[in-house]
């Protein structure tokens, strides 16, 4: 029987543990750290939780044994465009969602460093986002890192979505400054299309902080008097016991496609997103929400009946109802699935995220043609 599980110690899963180590090392190279540590885990949300707990442990190591009771109120800063997992992590870890301070973002969805600097209460963690979920915005990491450095704060970068741009020589500048982060969440299962789930939390510290924070030193697994180098028993860095060998999928894919193949995936997706943007600009009735930096193409479709209406509350109220109707029609017809949402005062708009290497320009044309067709009577 083939047990496709990664188990805690080198003696039980030698290949998977070594593969995980090799992949983490390679990801760390792309971040630009000289060394570091990391762990594959079940998702970007979990990576963010790992990082939050790790930053808190660094801030007050006694929390591991003493728990929360003796601690003052702890707060963390992140942007108002951050992924919702930051709130979930804060609630799960007993920090409390009210202690997550959301820093203002600019019109493109990027954290405003001056707003971060202005905040009074000293946080134990600043979380920047590289590739926000809705707008695909990249926070200015260098400027945020300057502030964190000045105040001695842990900087976590949630690059779950945008991290894969690091592989592309053309687009890696989006994450300029990421090497100054203390931890990074990066999901190869998003832009790189590794089989879901495939996510890593990467940590700059290589003095064993991750292990110190998470280990429970079970004597029946992690004996210190084994005949081999027990530093290979990396499983105690994880909050899980058995895990899926997620790094293995990524390793295989990387071997098969090479770094150039992965880079092409990113470049192709972003070129296709750009193509869609240019098509949207050409067509009557389509309106971009903003110029995207990444693969999130956000746009409204203004149907014929609304095109001559004056801009005002009534227009936006009516436009708000358009995307759900088109979505219902496309799903009932079975032609497409396209997400929509309202966002920060903006009425419902479509968000096309382009990643699959199987998707072509013709598909992008189809997407716009189909919206026009489905909404021609609206
Ligand atoms: N962070 C960002 C910026 C995301 O966009 C997402 C998912 O969309 C996550 C974290 C969560 O990742 P996962 O779905 O792997 O938990």
Coordinates of C-alpha atoms and ligand atoms in Angstrom, one line a residue:
X1 CA 0.0 0.0 0.0
X2 CA 1.4 3.4 -0.9
X3 CA 0.8 5.8 1.9
X4 CA 1.0 9.3 0.5
X5 CA 1.6 11.0 3.8
X6 CA 4.5 13.1 5.1
X7 CA 5.3 11.9 8.5
X8 CA 7.2 14.0 11.0
X9 CA 10.5 12.2 11.1
X10 CA 13.3 11.4 8.6
X11 CA 13.2 7.7 9.3
X12 CA 9.5 7.5 8.2
X13 CA 9.5 10.0 5.3
X14 CA 13.1 10.5 4.2
X15 CA 12.3 11.5 0.6
X16 CA 9.4 13.7 1.3
X17 CA 11.2 15.6 4.1
X18 CA 14.3 16.1 1.9
X19 CA 12.1 17.3 -1.0
X20 CA 10.3 19.7 1.3
X21 CA 13.6 21.1 2.5
X22 CA 14.9 21.4 -1.1
X23 CA 11.8 23.2 -2.2
X24 CA 11.8 25.6 0.8
X25 CA 15.5 26.4 0.1
X26 CA 14.7 27.2 -3.5
X27 CA 11.7 29.4 -2.5
X28 CA 13.9 31.2 0.0
X29 CA 16.4 32.0 -2.8
X30 CA 13.7 33.6 -4.8
X31 CA 12.7 35.8 -1.8
X32 CA 16.3 36.8 -1.6
X33 CA 17.2 35.7 1.9
X34 CA 20.6 34.2 2.6
X35 CA 19.0 31.4 4.6
X36 CA 15.9 30.6 6.4
X37 CA 13.3 28.0 7.4
X38 CA 9.8 27.1 6.4
X39 CA 7.0 24.6 6.5
X40 CA 4.4 23.5 4.0
X41 CA 0.9 23.7 5.4
X42 CA -2.7 23.5 4.3
X43 CA -3.2 27.0 2.9
X44 CA -2.4 30.7 2.8
X45 CA -4.8 31.3 5.7
X46 CA -2.9 28.8 7.8
X47 CA 0.4 30.3 6.8
X48 CA -0.8 33.7 8.0
X49 CA -1.9 32.1 11.3
X50 CA 1.5 30.4 11.6
X51 CA 3.2 33.8 11.0
X52 CA 1.0 35.6 13.5
X53 CA 1.7 33.1 16.2
X54 CA 5.4 33.1 15.4
X55 CA 5.7 36.9 15.6
X56 CA 3.8 36.8 18.9
X57 CA 6.2 34.1 20.2
X58 CA 9.2 36.2 19.2
X59 CA 7.6 39.2 20.9
X60 CA 6.9 37.3 24.2
X61 CA 8.3 33.7 24.2
X62 CA 6.8 32.9 27.6
X63 CA 3.4 32.8 25.9
X64 CA 4.1 29.2 24.8
X65 CA 4.0 28.0 28.4
X66 CA 2.1 30.7 30.2
X67 CA -0.6 31.4 27.7
X68 CA -2.5 34.6 27.2
X69 CA -3.5 35.4 30.8
X70 CA -0.5 37.3 31.9
X71 CA -0.1 39.4 28.8
X72 CA -1.1 43.0 28.0
X73 CA -3.3 43.7 25.0
X74 CA -1.5 42.8 21.8
X75 CA -2.3 44.5 18.5
X76 CA -1.3 43.9 14.9
X77 CA -1.4 46.1 11.8
X78 CA -2.5 45.1 8.3
X79 CA -4.1 46.8 5.4
X80 CA -7.8 47.3 4.9
X81 CA -7.4 45.2 1.7
X82 CA -5.8 42.2 3.5
X83 CA -7.2 38.7 3.2
X84 CA -9.9 37.9 5.7
X85 CA -7.7 35.1 7.2
X86 CA -5.9 37.8 9.2
X87 CA -9.1 38.4 11.2
X88 CA -9.7 34.6 11.5
X89 CA -6.2 34.1 12.7
X90 CA -6.5 36.9 15.3
X91 CA -9.7 35.4 16.6
X92 CA -8.4 31.8 16.6
X93 CA -5.2 32.8 18.4
X94 CA -7.0 34.7 21.1
X95 CA -5.7 38.1 20.0
X96 CA -9.2 39.3 19.1
X97 CA -10.5 40.8 15.9
X98 CA -10.8 44.2 17.5
X99 CA -7.0 44.2 17.9
X100 CA -6.4 44.0 14.2
X101 CA -5.9 47.5 13.0
X102 CA -6.6 48.1 9.4
X103 CA -4.3 50.6 7.8
X104 CA -5.8 52.8 5.0
X105 CA -5.0 52.0 1.4
X106 CA -4.8 54.3 -1.7
X107 CA -7.0 54.2 -4.7
X108 CA -5.2 51.1 -6.1
X109 CA -5.6 49.1 -2.9
X110 CA -2.0 49.5 -1.6
X111 CA -1.3 50.2 2.1
X112 CA -0.3 53.8 2.7
X113 CA 3.0 53.8 4.6
X114 CA 2.4 57.2 6.1
X115 CA -0.9 55.9 7.6
X116 CA 1.1 53.0 9.1
X117 CA 3.6 55.3 10.6
X118 CA 0.9 57.5 12.1
X119 CA -0.6 54.6 14.2
X120 CA -0.1 55.0 18.0
X121 CA -0.1 51.6 19.7
X122 CA 2.9 49.5 19.1
X123 CA 2.0 46.3 17.3
X124 CA 3.8 42.9 17.6
X125 CA 3.2 42.4 13.9
X126 CA 2.8 44.3 10.6
X127 CA 1.3 42.3 7.8
X128 CA 1.7 43.6 4.3
X129 CA 0.0 42.0 1.3
X130 CA 1.7 41.2 -2.0
X131 CA -1.2 40.6 -4.3
X132 CA -4.4 41.5 -2.6
X133 CA -7.4 39.1 -3.2
X134 CA -9.8 41.5 -4.9
X135 CA -7.7 44.1 -6.6
X136 CA -4.4 42.3 -6.9
X137 CA -2.5 45.2 -5.3
X138 CA 1.0 45.0 -4.0
X139 CA 1.8 47.0 -0.8
X140 CA 5.0 49.1 -1.0
X141 CA 7.2 46.6 0.8
X142 CA 10.3 48.7 1.0
X143 CA 8.7 51.6 2.6
X144 CA 6.8 49.4 5.0
X145 CA 10.0 47.5 5.8
X146 CA 11.7 50.9 6.6
X147 CA 9.0 51.6 9.2
X148 CA 9.2 48.1 10.7
X149 CA 13.0 48.3 10.9
X150 CA 12.8 51.7 12.6
X151 CA 10.4 50.4 15.3
X152 CA 11.8 46.8 15.5
X153 CA 8.6 45.2 14.3
X154 CA 8.0 41.8 12.7
X155 CA 7.1 42.2 9.1
X156 CA 5.0 39.4 7.6
X157 CA 4.2 39.5 3.9
X158 CA 1.1 37.7 2.8
X159 CA 2.3 36.8 -0.8
X160 CA -0.1 33.9 -1.0
X161 CA -1.4 35.2 -4.3
X162 CA 1.4 37.5 -5.6
X163 CA 4.4 35.5 -4.4
X164 CA 4.7 33.6 -7.7
X165 CA 5.6 36.8 -9.5
X166 CA 9.0 36.3 -7.8
X167 CA 9.7 33.6 -10.4
X168 CA 9.3 36.0 -13.3
X169 CA 12.3 38.3 -14.1
X170 CA 9.8 40.6 -15.8
X171 CA 7.4 40.9 -12.9
X172 CA 9.4 40.2 -9.7
X173 CA 9.8 44.0 -9.2
X174 CA 6.2 44.0 -7.9
X175 CA 7.6 42.4 -4.7
X176 CA 10.6 44.7 -4.4
X177 CA 11.7 44.7 -0.8
X178 CA 10.3 41.3 0.1
X179 CA 13.8 40.2 1.2
X180 CA 13.3 42.5 4.2
X181 CA 10.3 40.6 5.5
X182 CA 10.6 38.3 8.6
X183 CA 8.1 35.8 7.1
X184 CA 6.3 35.2 3.9
X185 CA 3.3 33.2 2.9
X186 CA 3.4 31.9 -0.7
X187 CA 0.9 29.6 -2.4
X188 CA 2.3 27.8 -5.4
X189 CA -1.2 26.4 -5.8
X190 CA -2.4 29.8 -7.1
X191 CA -0.6 31.5 -9.9
X192 CA 1.8 28.5 -10.5
X193 CA -1.1 26.0 -10.6
X194 CA 0.5 23.4 -8.4
X195 CA -2.2 20.9 -7.4
X196 CA -4.2 22.3 -4.5
X197 CA -3.1 22.4 -1.6
X198 CA 0.4 23.6 -1.9
X199 CA 1.4 26.5 0.4
X200 CA 4.4 27.4 2.3
X201 CA 5.2 29.7 5.2
X202 CA 8.8 30.9 4.9
X203 CA 10.7 32.4 7.7
X204 CA 13.9 34.4 7.6
X205 CA 15.2 33.3 11.0
X206 CA 17.4 30.3 10.7
X207 CA 18.2 30.0 14.4
X208 CA 15.4 27.5 15.0
X209 CA 12.7 30.0 16.0
X210 CA 10.0 28.1 14.1
X211 CA 10.8 24.9 15.9
X212 CA 11.1 26.6 19.3
X213 CA 7.7 28.1 18.8
X214 CA 5.9 25.0 17.6
X215 CA 7.7 22.0 18.9
X216 CA 6.1 19.7 21.5
X217 CA 9.1 17.2 21.6
X218 CA 7.0 14.0 21.8
X219 CA 9.5 11.5 23.1
X220 CA 8.0 8.6 21.1
X221 CA 8.9 10.3 17.8
X222 CA 11.6 12.9 18.3
X223 CA 14.2 11.0 20.3
X224 CA 17.5 12.9 20.5
X225 CA 19.6 9.8 20.6
X226 CA 18.9 8.5 17.1
X227 CA 21.8 7.2 15.1
X228 CA 21.3 9.9 12.4
X229 CA 21.3 13.7 12.4
X230 CA 18.0 14.5 14.2
X231 CA 17.8 18.0 12.6
X232 CA 16.3 16.1 9.7
X233 CA 13.3 15.3 11.9
X234 CA 11.6 18.5 10.8
X235 CA 8.0 17.5 11.6
X236 CA 8.0 19.1 15.0
X237 CA 8.0 22.6 13.4
X238 CA 4.5 21.9 12.2
X239 CA 1.2 22.3 14.1
X240 CA 0.1 19.1 12.4
X241 CA 1.3 15.6 13.1
X242 CA 1.0 13.7 9.7
X243 CA 0.8 16.0 6.7
X244 CA 0.3 15.6 3.0
X245 CA 3.5 15.8 1.1
X246 CA 2.5 19.0 -0.7
X247 CA 6.0 20.1 -1.5
X248 CA 6.4 17.0 -3.6
X249 CA 3.9 18.1 -6.2
X250 CA 5.6 21.4 -6.5
X251 CA 9.0 19.7 -6.7
X252 CA 7.8 17.4 -9.5
X253 CA 6.3 20.2 -11.4
X254 CA 9.4 22.4 -11.0
X255 CA 11.5 19.5 -12.3
X256 CA 9.2 18.9 -15.2
X257 CA 8.8 22.6 -16.3
X258 CA 12.0 24.0 -15.0
X259 CA 12.3 27.5 -13.6
X260 CA 11.8 28.9 -17.2
X261 CA 8.6 26.9 -17.5
X262 CA 7.2 28.4 -14.3
X263 CA 8.3 31.8 -15.3
X264 CA 6.5 31.4 -18.6
X265 CA 3.4 30.5 -16.7
X266 CA 3.5 33.7 -14.8
X267 CA 4.4 35.9 -17.8
X268 CA 1.7 34.3 -20.0
X269 CA -1.0 34.8 -17.4
X270 CA -0.1 38.4 -16.9
X271 CA 0.1 39.0 -20.7
X272 CA -3.3 37.5 -21.1
X273 CA -4.7 39.7 -18.3
X274 CA -3.2 42.7 -20.1
X275 CA -4.9 41.5 -23.4
X276 CA -8.2 41.4 -21.6
X277 CA -7.6 44.9 -20.2
X278 CA -6.9 46.3 -23.7
X279 CA -10.0 44.6 -25.1
X280 CA -12.2 46.0 -22.3
X281 CA -10.9 49.4 -23.1
X282 CA -11.9 49.0 -26.7
X283 CA -15.4 47.8 -26.2
X284 CA -18.5 50.0 -25.6
X285 CA -20.2 49.3 -22.3
X286 CA -17.2 47.9 -20.5
X287 CA -15.4 49.9 -17.9
X288 CA -12.3 49.0 -15.9
X289 CA -12.4 49.6 -12.2
X290 CA -8.6 50.4 -12.3
X291 CA -5.5 49.5 -14.3
X292 CA -4.5 46.2 -12.8
X293 CA -0.9 45.5 -11.6
X294 CA -1.4 41.8 -11.6
X295 CA -3.9 39.2 -13.0
X296 CA -7.0 40.6 -11.3
X297 CA -9.0 42.3 -14.0
X298 CA -11.9 44.1 -12.4
X299 CA -14.6 45.7 -14.6
X300 CA -18.2 46.7 -14.9
X301 CA -20.4 45.9 -17.8
X302 CA -22.8 48.8 -18.4
X303 CA -25.8 47.4 -20.4
X304 CA -27.4 49.4 -23.2
X305 CA -30.3 50.8 -21.1
X306 CA -27.9 52.4 -18.6
X307 CA -25.4 53.9 -21.1
X308 CA -27.2 57.2 -21.5
X309 CA -28.1 57.6 -17.8
X310 CA -26.6 60.5 -15.8
X311 CA -23.9 59.5 -13.4
X312 CA -25.5 59.6 -9.9
X313 CA -26.8 57.3 -7.1
X314 CA -29.6 55.9 -9.3
X315 CA -27.1 54.9 -12.0
X316 CA -24.9 53.1 -9.5
X317 CA -27.8 51.4 -7.8
X318 CA -29.0 50.0 -11.1
X319 CA -25.5 49.0 -12.1
X320 CA -25.1 47.1 -8.8
X321 CA -27.9 44.8 -10.0
X322 CA -26.4 44.0 -13.4
X323 CA -23.5 41.6 -12.5
X324 CA -25.7 39.2 -10.4
X325 CA -28.2 39.0 -13.3
X326 CA -25.5 38.3 -15.8
X327 CA -23.9 35.8 -13.5
X328 CA -27.2 34.0 -13.0
X329 CA -27.7 33.8 -16.7
X330 CA -24.2 32.5 -17.5
X331 CA -24.6 29.8 -14.8
X332 CA -28.0 28.7 -15.9
X333 CA -26.8 28.6 -19.5
X334 CA -23.7 26.8 -18.4
X335 CA -21.4 28.9 -20.5
X336 CA -19.1 30.5 -17.9
X337 CA -18.4 31.2 -14.3
X338 CA -17.1 34.6 -13.4
X339 CA -16.9 36.1 -10.0
X340 CA -18.4 39.5 -9.0
X341 CA -18.5 41.5 -5.8
X342 CA -19.1 44.9 -4.3
X343 CA -16.0 46.3 -2.8
X344 CA -15.2 49.3 -0.5
X345 CA -18.1 51.4 -1.7
X346 CA -17.9 50.3 -5.3
X347 CA -21.0 48.6 -6.6
X348 CA -20.9 45.0 -7.9
X349 CA -18.2 44.5 -10.6
X350 CA -16.8 41.4 -12.3
X351 CA -13.3 40.1 -11.4
X352 CA -11.6 37.9 -13.9
X353 CA -8.4 36.3 -12.5
X354 CA -6.3 34.9 -15.3
X355 CA -4.0 32.0 -14.4
X356 CA -4.6 28.8 -16.5
X357 CA -2.0 28.2 -19.2
X358 CA -4.9 26.5 -21.1
X359 CA -6.7 29.8 -21.4
X360 CA -6.2 31.7 -24.7
X361 CA -7.0 35.1 -26.2
X362 CA -10.0 33.5 -27.8
X363 CA -11.3 32.7 -24.4
X364 CA -10.9 36.3 -23.3
X365 CA -12.8 37.4 -26.4
X366 CA -15.5 34.8 -25.7
X367 CA -15.8 36.1 -22.1
X368 CA -16.6 39.6 -23.3
X369 CA -18.8 38.5 -26.2
X370 CA -20.8 36.3 -23.9
X371 CA -21.4 39.1 -21.3
X372 CA -22.6 41.3 -24.2
X373 CA -24.9 38.6 -25.4
X374 CA -26.3 37.7 -22.0
X375 CA -27.0 41.3 -21.1
X376 CA -28.2 42.8 -24.4
X377 CA -31.8 43.2 -23.1
X378 CA -30.7 44.8 -19.8
Ligands
LIG1 N1 -4.0 35.5 1.3 C1 -4.4 36.1 0.1 C2 -3.9 37.4 -0.3 C3 -5.3 35.4 -0.7 O1 -5.8 35.9 -1.8 C4 -5.8 34.1 -0.2 C5 -6.8 33.4 -1.0 O2 -7.4 33.8 -1.9 C6 -5.3 33.6 1.0 C7 -4.4 34.4 1.7 C8 -5.8 32.3 1.5 O3 -5.2 31.3 0.9 P1 -5.8 29.8 1.1 O4 -7.1 29.7 0.2 O5 -4.7 28.9 0.6 O6 -6.1 29.6 2.5

